[in-house]
């Protein structure tokens, strides 16, 4: 049956069609979680799956589920999921490709009358990117039991505005009554297609790959608190300027990453009071650390905490530091990865992801694997992000074959 799947390429057309749902973003896409364009693309996805006869639901954190019955509906469905939200001034492939490949599999199976024993479900997870509301992986964290609906709704705006994720989801009509956790809606497995965002497939001259695992990553929020004062008249000695402490810390943590063969990026800075002549008495810095080894990641975290304390002490500042999200490096489920590897065949190669995905959360509750699609020059989170149409079609084909492989695995199991 696997050999009969044909990726029709409409997922590629959908990529370019849905890119219209964007704030001005020349060449790219800016579609942040729960903004007006996110509503438009969600509505479009809803219409597409309803046209396929799917049982459609939205949960309290805005995630969309499109369920297609199998021959034995007592089996938990095999899930195909990713996200339709993007970062600001991002590309049109990161996230959306995975949802649209899942949609393409549902279409292709219906057109070819391919019946799976287990039901299938296509999922659009909410706030994977965390570009508008922090932390990222907003809905999948709740699904995996790592957070709560209340905490997800309270996710704050990265730009300092008073909006919350829950309030904005309510505004666009996407706080639903569907299932929120694995206990409420269990799945047999989760498969996700994603652009690689690096160049290992490109170097190997392969259009697709199976993702063996991921590198570790940790996000921190650091708040430096000083004292208000006049920027022009206050003596330079004795100032408690939170920006100076933050600047010292940010440069030191970048050096730390180089020295420990890891990576670190400051992803958000917020300071105040805003004005022409105000010493900045409060500065918040959000940053992430990445490392291939678990102990290396933990040691980077310990040292970063020490660097923050040193910066605060040097400038006479108070310090609050919170570890918001922590994911140790690891591997995806062997039997699910094998389904993807067999689906790729000689067109694929094994790879590892260097960033987070909703699949890292579903892995906590169900067998999980990912399909990579080749990225041009490894560029991502940029309007220059690009994957060839044939590679995208191959990704949809591999996803469909992976689902059928896992359906056969469940039968043998």
CSV table of C-alpha atoms in Angstrom, one decimal:
chain,number,residue,atom,x,y,z
A,1,UNK,CA,0.0,0.0,0.0
A,2,UNK,CA,2.9,2.4,0.8
A,3,UNK,CA,4.1,2.4,-2.8
A,4,UNK,CA,0.7,3.6,-4.0
A,5,UNK,CA,0.9,7.0,-2.2
A,6,UNK,CA,1.3,10.0,-4.5
A,7,UNK,CA,2.1,13.4,-3.1
A,8,UNK,CA,0.1,15.6,-5.4
A,9,UNK,CA,2.1,18.8,-4.6
A,10,UNK,CA,-1.0,20.8,-3.4
A,11,UNK,CA,0.8,21.2,-0.1
A,12,UNK,CA,3.3,23.3,-1.9
A,13,UNK,CA,0.6,25.4,-3.5
A,14,UNK,CA,-1.0,25.8,0.0
A,15,UNK,CA,2.3,27.1,1.3
A,16,UNK,CA,2.2,30.0,-1.1
A,17,UNK,CA,-1.6,30.5,-0.8
A,18,UNK,CA,-1.5,30.7,3.0
A,19,UNK,CA,1.5,33.1,3.0
A,20,UNK,CA,-1.1,35.8,2.1
A,21,UNK,CA,-2.3,35.6,5.7
A,22,UNK,CA,0.4,37.9,7.0
A,23,UNK,CA,1.2,41.3,8.2
A,24,UNK,CA,3.5,43.3,5.8
A,25,UNK,CA,6.6,41.1,5.5
A,26,UNK,CA,8.3,41.5,2.1
A,27,UNK,CA,9.0,38.0,0.8
A,28,UNK,CA,8.2,36.3,4.0
A,29,UNK,CA,5.4,35.8,6.6
A,30,UNK,CA,4.6,37.5,9.8
A,31,UNK,CA,1.7,35.6,11.4
A,32,UNK,CA,1.9,35.7,15.1
A,33,UNK,CA,-0.1,33.6,17.5
A,34,UNK,CA,-3.7,34.8,17.8
A,35,UNK,CA,-3.3,37.8,15.6
A,36,UNK,CA,-5.9,38.6,12.9
A,37,UNK,CA,-3.9,36.7,10.3
A,38,UNK,CA,-3.6,33.7,12.5
A,39,UNK,CA,-7.4,33.7,12.7
A,40,UNK,CA,-7.6,33.8,8.9
A,41,UNK,CA,-5.2,30.8,8.4
A,42,UNK,CA,-7.0,28.9,11.1
A,43,UNK,CA,-10.4,29.5,9.5
A,44,UNK,CA,-8.9,28.3,6.2
A,45,UNK,CA,-7.5,25.1,7.8
A,46,UNK,CA,-10.9,24.5,9.4
A,47,UNK,CA,-12.7,24.8,6.0
A,48,UNK,CA,-10.2,22.4,4.4
A,49,UNK,CA,-10.6,19.6,6.9
A,50,UNK,CA,-14.4,20.0,7.2
A,51,UNK,CA,-14.5,19.5,3.4
A,52,UNK,CA,-12.7,16.2,3.9
A,53,UNK,CA,-15.4,15.1,6.4
A,54,UNK,CA,-13.1,15.4,9.4
A,55,UNK,CA,-14.4,15.5,13.0
A,56,UNK,CA,-13.1,19.0,13.8
A,57,UNK,CA,-12.5,20.4,17.3
A,58,UNK,CA,-10.7,23.3,18.9
A,59,UNK,CA,-9.4,23.1,22.5
A,60,UNK,CA,-9.0,25.7,25.2
A,61,UNK,CA,-5.6,26.7,24.1
A,62,UNK,CA,-6.7,27.1,20.5
A,63,UNK,CA,-5.2,23.9,19.0
A,64,UNK,CA,-7.1,22.5,16.1
A,65,UNK,CA,-7.8,18.8,15.7
A,66,UNK,CA,-9.1,17.2,12.5
A,67,UNK,CA,-9.9,13.5,13.0
A,68,UNK,CA,-10.5,11.0,10.2
A,69,UNK,CA,-12.0,7.7,11.3
A,70,UNK,CA,-10.1,4.5,10.7
A,71,UNK,CA,-11.2,0.9,10.3
A,72,UNK,CA,-10.9,0.3,14.1
A,73,UNK,CA,-11.8,3.5,16.0
A,74,UNK,CA,-11.0,1.9,19.3
A,75,UNK,CA,-7.3,2.5,18.5
A,76,UNK,CA,-6.0,6.0,19.5
A,77,UNK,CA,-5.3,8.0,16.3
A,78,UNK,CA,-2.0,8.4,14.6
A,79,UNK,CA,-1.3,12.2,14.7
A,80,UNK,CA,0.4,14.4,12.2
A,81,UNK,CA,1.1,17.9,13.6
A,82,UNK,CA,3.0,21.1,13.5
A,83,UNK,CA,2.1,24.8,13.6
A,84,UNK,CA,0.7,27.6,11.4
A,85,UNK,CA,2.0,30.5,13.4
A,86,UNK,CA,5.3,32.1,12.4
A,87,UNK,CA,7.9,34.4,13.8
A,88,UNK,CA,8.0,38.1,12.9
A,89,UNK,CA,9.5,38.6,9.5
A,90,UNK,CA,9.9,34.9,9.1
A,91,UNK,CA,9.6,32.5,6.2
A,92,UNK,CA,6.6,30.6,4.8
A,93,UNK,CA,7.9,27.1,5.4
A,94,UNK,CA,8.8,26.8,9.1
A,95,UNK,CA,5.8,25.3,10.8
A,96,UNK,CA,3.2,25.7,8.1
A,97,UNK,CA,4.8,23.0,5.9
A,98,UNK,CA,4.1,20.4,8.6
A,99,UNK,CA,0.5,21.2,8.9
A,100,UNK,CA,0.0,21.4,5.2
A,101,UNK,CA,1.8,18.1,4.6
A,102,UNK,CA,-0.6,16.5,7.1
A,103,UNK,CA,-3.5,18.0,5.2
A,104,UNK,CA,-2.1,16.7,1.9
A,105,UNK,CA,-1.9,13.1,3.4
A,106,UNK,CA,-5.5,13.3,4.4
A,107,UNK,CA,-6.5,14.5,0.9
A,108,UNK,CA,-4.3,11.9,-0.9
A,109,UNK,CA,-5.6,9.0,1.3
A,110,UNK,CA,-9.2,10.0,0.5
A,111,UNK,CA,-8.6,10.4,-3.2
A,112,UNK,CA,-7.0,7.0,-3.4
A,113,UNK,CA,-9.4,5.4,-1.0
A,114,UNK,CA,-6.5,4.4,1.3
A,115,UNK,CA,-7.9,3.2,4.6
A,116,UNK,CA,-5.8,3.0,7.8
A,117,UNK,CA,-6.7,0.7,10.6
A,118,UNK,CA,-6.1,3.4,13.2
A,119,UNK,CA,-7.8,6.8,12.9
A,120,UNK,CA,-5.7,9.7,11.7
A,121,UNK,CA,-5.6,13.3,13.2
A,122,UNK,CA,-4.1,16.4,11.7
A,123,UNK,CA,-3.1,19.0,14.4
A,124,UNK,CA,-2.3,22.7,14.3
A,125,UNK,CA,-0.6,23.3,17.6
A,126,UNK,CA,-0.9,26.8,19.1
A,127,UNK,CA,2.0,29.1,19.9
A,128,UNK,CA,4.8,26.8,19.0
A,129,UNK,CA,7.1,29.7,18.1
A,130,UNK,CA,6.5,31.8,21.2
A,131,UNK,CA,7.1,34.9,19.0
A,132,UNK,CA,4.3,36.9,20.4
A,133,UNK,CA,3.6,35.2,23.7
A,134,UNK,CA,6.2,33.5,26.0
A,135,UNK,CA,6.9,30.7,26.6
A,136,UNK,CA,6.9,28.8,23.3
A,137,UNK,CA,5.3,25.4,22.8
A,138,UNK,CA,2.3,26.9,24.5
A,139,UNK,CA,-0.4,24.3,23.7
A,140,UNK,CA,1.7,21.1,23.4
A,141,UNK,CA,3.2,21.8,26.9
A,142,UNK,CA,-0.4,21.6,28.2
A,143,UNK,CA,-1.2,18.5,26.2
A,144,UNK,CA,1.9,16.7,27.6
A,145,UNK,CA,1.0,17.7,31.2
A,146,UNK,CA,4.0,20.0,31.5
A,147,UNK,CA,1.8,23.1,32.0
A,148,UNK,CA,-1.8,24.1,32.6
A,149,UNK,CA,-4.5,25.9,30.6
A,150,UNK,CA,-4.4,28.7,33.0
A,151,UNK,CA,-0.7,29.2,32.7
A,152,UNK,CA,-0.9,29.0,28.9
A,153,UNK,CA,-3.7,31.6,28.9
A,154,UNK,CA,-1.5,33.8,31.1
A,155,UNK,CA,1.4,33.7,28.6
A,156,UNK,CA,2.6,37.3,28.4
A,157,UNK,CA,3.4,39.4,25.4
A,158,UNK,CA,7.0,39.7,24.4
A,159,UNK,CA,6.7,43.4,23.5
A,160,UNK,CA,5.5,44.4,27.0
A,161,UNK,CA,1.9,45.1,25.9
A,162,UNK,CA,-0.9,43.9,28.3
A,163,UNK,CA,-2.2,41.3,25.9
A,164,UNK,CA,-2.1,37.6,26.9
A,165,UNK,CA,-2.4,34.5,24.8
A,166,UNK,CA,-5.7,33.6,26.4
A,167,UNK,CA,-7.2,37.0,25.9
A,168,UNK,CA,-6.2,37.2,22.3
A,169,UNK,CA,-7.4,33.6,21.5
A,170,UNK,CA,-10.7,34.6,23.0
A,171,UNK,CA,-10.8,37.7,20.8
A,172,UNK,CA,-10.3,35.8,17.6
A,173,UNK,CA,-12.8,33.1,18.7
A,174,UNK,CA,-10.3,30.2,19.3
A,175,UNK,CA,-10.9,29.2,22.8
A,176,UNK,CA,-12.8,25.9,22.3
A,177,UNK,CA,-14.2,23.0,24.3
A,178,UNK,CA,-12.1,20.3,22.6
A,179,UNK,CA,-9.6,18.0,24.4
A,180,UNK,CA,-6.6,19.6,26.1
A,181,UNK,CA,-4.4,16.8,27.4
A,182,UNK,CA,-3.2,13.4,26.4
A,183,UNK,CA,-5.5,11.9,29.1
A,184,UNK,CA,-8.5,13.5,27.4
A,185,UNK,CA,-7.4,12.6,23.8
A,186,UNK,CA,-4.7,10.0,23.5
A,187,UNK,CA,-2.7,9.3,20.3
A,188,UNK,CA,-0.8,6.3,19.2
A,189,UNK,CA,2.0,8.3,17.7
A,190,UNK,CA,2.9,11.8,16.5
A,191,UNK,CA,4.7,12.6,13.2
A,192,UNK,CA,5.9,16.0,12.2
A,193,UNK,CA,7.3,17.3,9.0
A,194,UNK,CA,9.6,20.3,9.3
A,195,UNK,CA,12.2,22.2,7.2
A,196,UNK,CA,15.6,21.2,8.5
A,197,UNK,CA,16.8,24.8,9.4
A,198,UNK,CA,20.4,23.6,8.8
A,199,UNK,CA,22.4,22.1,6.0
A,200,UNK,CA,23.1,18.5,6.7
A,201,UNK,CA,20.6,17.2,4.1
A,202,UNK,CA,21.9,19.8,1.6
A,203,UNK,CA,25.5,18.6,2.1
A,204,UNK,CA,24.4,15.0,1.7
A,205,UNK,CA,22.4,15.9,-1.4
A,206,UNK,CA,19.2,14.4,0.1
A,207,UNK,CA,15.7,15.9,-0.2
A,208,UNK,CA,14.5,14.4,3.1
A,209,UNK,CA,15.7,12.9,6.3
A,210,UNK,CA,14.7,11.2,9.5
A,211,UNK,CA,15.3,13.1,12.8
A,212,UNK,CA,17.1,10.9,15.3
A,213,UNK,CA,17.0,13.4,18.2
A,214,UNK,CA,17.6,17.0,19.4
A,215,UNK,CA,20.2,19.1,21.2
A,216,UNK,CA,19.4,20.5,24.6
A,217,UNK,CA,18.0,23.9,25.1
A,218,UNK,CA,17.0,26.2,28.1
A,219,UNK,CA,15.3,29.5,28.2
A,220,UNK,CA,15.8,32.0,31.0
A,221,UNK,CA,14.2,35.3,32.0
A,222,UNK,CA,16.5,37.7,33.8
A,223,UNK,CA,15.3,41.0,35.4
A,224,UNK,CA,17.8,43.6,36.6
A,225,UNK,CA,16.3,46.2,38.9
A,226,UNK,CA,18.1,49.5,39.7
A,227,UNK,CA,16.9,53.0,40.5
A,228,UNK,CA,15.2,55.8,38.6
A,229,UNK,CA,17.2,58.9,37.9
A,230,UNK,CA,17.8,61.7,35.4
A,231,UNK,CA,20.0,60.6,32.6
A,232,UNK,CA,21.7,64.0,32.2
A,233,UNK,CA,22.1,65.2,35.7
A,234,UNK,CA,22.8,62.2,37.9
A,235,UNK,CA,26.4,61.6,38.7
A,236,UNK,CA,28.0,58.8,36.8
A,237,UNK,CA,29.3,57.3,40.0
A,238,UNK,CA,26.7,55.5,42.1
A,239,UNK,CA,24.1,55.1,39.4
A,240,UNK,CA,22.0,51.9,39.4
A,241,UNK,CA,21.5,51.6,35.6
A,242,UNK,CA,19.9,48.3,34.8
A,243,UNK,CA,20.8,48.5,31.2
A,244,UNK,CA,24.5,48.5,32.1
A,245,UNK,CA,24.1,45.4,34.2
A,246,UNK,CA,22.2,43.7,31.4
A,247,UNK,CA,24.8,44.7,28.8
A,248,UNK,CA,27.6,43.2,30.9
A,249,UNK,CA,25.6,40.0,31.4
A,250,UNK,CA,24.7,39.6,27.7
A,251,UNK,CA,28.3,39.9,26.5
A,252,UNK,CA,29.5,37.6,29.2
A,253,UNK,CA,26.9,34.9,28.4
A,254,UNK,CA,27.9,35.0,24.7
A,255,UNK,CA,31.5,34.4,25.6
A,256,UNK,CA,30.4,31.5,27.9
A,257,UNK,CA,28.6,29.9,24.9
A,258,UNK,CA,31.8,30.1,22.7
A,259,UNK,CA,34.0,28.8,25.5
A,260,UNK,CA,31.7,25.8,26.2
A,261,UNK,CA,31.1,24.9,22.5
A,262,UNK,CA,27.4,25.7,22.9
A,263,UNK,CA,25.2,28.4,21.6
A,264,UNK,CA,23.4,31.3,23.3
A,265,UNK,CA,21.0,34.0,21.9
A,266,UNK,CA,19.3,36.9,23.6
A,267,UNK,CA,15.8,36.8,22.1
A,268,UNK,CA,14.1,39.7,23.9
A,269,UNK,CA,15.1,42.9,25.7
A,270,UNK,CA,12.7,45.2,27.5
A,271,UNK,CA,13.6,48.2,29.6
A,272,UNK,CA,12.1,51.2,31.3
A,273,UNK,CA,10.9,53.8,32.1
A,274,UNK,CA,10.9,54.8,28.5
A,275,UNK,CA,11.9,58.4,27.9
A,276,UNK,CA,14.5,60.8,26.6
A,277,UNK,CA,16.2,61.4,30.0
A,278,UNK,CA,15.5,58.4,32.1
A,279,UNK,CA,18.0,56.1,33.7
A,280,UNK,CA,16.7,52.6,33.0
A,281,UNK,CA,15.7,51.2,36.4
A,282,UNK,CA,14.3,47.9,35.1
A,283,UNK,CA,15.6,45.7,32.2
A,284,UNK,CA,14.4,42.2,31.3
A,285,UNK,CA,16.5,39.9,29.2
A,286,UNK,CA,15.2,36.7,27.8
A,287,UNK,CA,17.8,34.3,26.4
A,288,UNK,CA,18.3,30.7,25.5
A,289,UNK,CA,21.2,28.3,25.9
A,290,UNK,CA,21.9,25.3,23.6
A,291,UNK,CA,24.3,22.4,24.0
A,292,UNK,CA,24.6,18.9,22.4
A,293,UNK,CA,25.3,17.3,25.8
A,294,UNK,CA,23.0,17.3,28.9
A,295,UNK,CA,25.7,18.0,31.4
A,296,UNK,CA,27.1,20.7,29.1
A,297,UNK,CA,23.7,22.4,29.1
A,298,UNK,CA,23.3,22.2,32.8
A,299,UNK,CA,26.8,23.6,33.4
A,300,UNK,CA,26.1,26.4,31.0
A,301,UNK,CA,23.0,27.2,33.0
A,302,UNK,CA,24.9,27.2,36.3
A,303,UNK,CA,27.6,29.5,34.9
A,304,UNK,CA,25.0,31.8,33.4
A,305,UNK,CA,23.3,32.2,36.7
A,306,UNK,CA,26.6,33.1,38.2
A,307,UNK,CA,27.3,35.7,35.5
A,308,UNK,CA,24.0,37.3,36.1
A,309,UNK,CA,24.7,37.6,39.8
A,310,UNK,CA,28.1,39.1,39.1
A,311,UNK,CA,26.6,41.7,36.7
A,312,UNK,CA,23.9,42.7,39.2
A,313,UNK,CA,26.4,43.0,42.0
A,314,UNK,CA,28.9,45.1,40.0
A,315,UNK,CA,26.2,47.6,39.1
A,316,UNK,CA,24.4,47.6,42.5
A,317,UNK,CA,21.2,46.0,41.0
A,318,UNK,CA,18.6,43.6,42.3
A,319,UNK,CA,18.2,40.4,40.3
A,320,UNK,CA,15.4,38.0,39.5
A,321,UNK,CA,16.2,35.0,37.4
A,322,UNK,CA,13.7,32.3,36.2
A,323,UNK,CA,14.4,29.2,34.1
A,324,UNK,CA,11.2,29.2,32.0
A,325,UNK,CA,11.7,26.2,29.8
A,326,UNK,CA,14.3,23.4,30.0
A,327,UNK,CA,14.7,20.5,27.5
A,328,UNK,CA,17.6,18.1,27.9
A,329,UNK,CA,19.0,16.5,24.7
A,330,UNK,CA,17.6,13.2,23.7
A,331,UNK,CA,16.3,10.9,21.0
A,332,UNK,CA,13.0,10.3,19.3
A,333,UNK,CA,11.1,6.9,19.7
A,334,UNK,CA,13.1,4.2,17.8
A,335,UNK,CA,10.1,2.4,16.3
A,336,UNK,CA,8.6,5.7,15.1
A,337,UNK,CA,12.0,6.9,13.7
A,338,UNK,CA,12.3,3.5,11.9
A,339,UNK,CA,9.0,4.1,10.2
A,340,UNK,CA,10.3,7.4,8.9
A,341,UNK,CA,13.7,6.0,7.9
A,342,UNK,CA,12.0,3.2,5.9
A,343,UNK,CA,9.7,5.8,4.3
A,344,UNK,CA,12.7,7.9,3.2
A,345,UNK,CA,14.7,5.0,1.8
A,346,UNK,CA,17.8,6.0,-0.1
A,347,UNK,CA,16.4,9.5,-0.6
A,348,UNK,CA,17.0,10.3,3.1
A,349,UNK,CA,19.7,10.5,5.7
A,350,UNK,CA,19.6,10.7,9.5
A,351,UNK,CA,19.9,14.1,11.1
A,352,UNK,CA,19.4,15.9,14.5
A,353,UNK,CA,17.4,19.1,15.2
A,354,UNK,CA,19.0,22.0,16.8
A,355,UNK,CA,15.8,23.7,18.1
A,356,UNK,CA,12.5,22.9,19.7
A,357,UNK,CA,9.3,21.5,18.2
A,358,UNK,CA,5.9,20.4,19.5
A,359,UNK,CA,7.2,16.9,18.9
A,360,UNK,CA,9.5,17.3,21.9
A,361,UNK,CA,6.4,17.5,24.0
A,362,UNK,CA,4.3,14.8,22.4
A,363,UNK,CA,7.3,12.5,22.8
A,364,UNK,CA,6.6,12.6,26.6
A,365,UNK,CA,3.3,10.8,26.1
A,366,UNK,CA,3.5,8.9,22.8
A,367,UNK,CA,5.9,7.5,20.2
A,368,UNK,CA,7.1,10.4,18.2
A,369,UNK,CA,9.3,11.1,15.1
A,370,UNK,CA,10.0,13.9,12.7
A,371,UNK,CA,10.6,14.2,8.9
A,372,UNK,CA,13.1,16.8,7.7
A,373,UNK,CA,12.8,18.5,4.4
A,374,UNK,CA,16.0,20.0,2.8
A,375,UNK,CA,16.5,23.8,3.5
A,376,UNK,CA,18.3,26.0,1.1
A,377,UNK,CA,21.6,27.2,2.8
A,378,UNK,CA,20.0,26.2,6.2
A,379,UNK,CA,18.3,29.6,6.5
A,380,UNK,CA,15.3,29.9,8.7
A,381,UNK,CA,13.3,32.5,10.5
A,382,UNK,CA,14.0,34.8,7.6
A,383,UNK,CA,12.2,35.8,4.4
A,384,UNK,CA,15.0,33.9,2.6
A,385,UNK,CA,13.9,30.6,4.0
A,386,UNK,CA,13.3,28.2,1.1
A,387,UNK,CA,12.6,24.6,0.3
A,388,UNK,CA,12.3,23.3,-3.3
A,389,UNK,CA,8.8,22.2,-4.4
A,390,UNK,CA,9.9,18.7,-5.2
A,391,UNK,CA,11.5,18.4,-1.7
A,392,UNK,CA,8.2,19.6,-0.1
A,393,UNK,CA,6.3,17.0,-2.1
A,394,UNK,CA,8.8,14.3,-1.0
A,395,UNK,CA,8.2,15.4,2.6
A,396,UNK,CA,4.5,14.8,2.2
A,397,UNK,CA,5.1,11.5,0.6
A,398,UNK,CA,7.4,10.4,3.4
A,399,UNK,CA,4.9,11.5,6.0
A,400,UNK,CA,2.2,9.4,4.4
A,401,UNK,CA,4.4,6.4,4.2
A,402,UNK,CA,5.5,6.8,7.8
A,403,UNK,CA,1.9,6.8,8.9
A,404,UNK,CA,1.2,3.7,7.0
A,405,UNK,CA,4.3,2.0,8.4
A,406,UNK,CA,3.2,2.9,11.9
A,407,UNK,CA,-0.3,1.6,11.2
A,408,UNK,CA,1.2,-1.7,10.2
A,409,UNK,CA,3.4,-1.7,13.3
A,410,UNK,CA,0.3,-1.3,15.5
A,411,UNK,CA,-1.3,-4.2,13.8
A,412,UNK,CA,1.8,-6.5,14.5
A,413,UNK,CA,2.1,-5.1,18.0
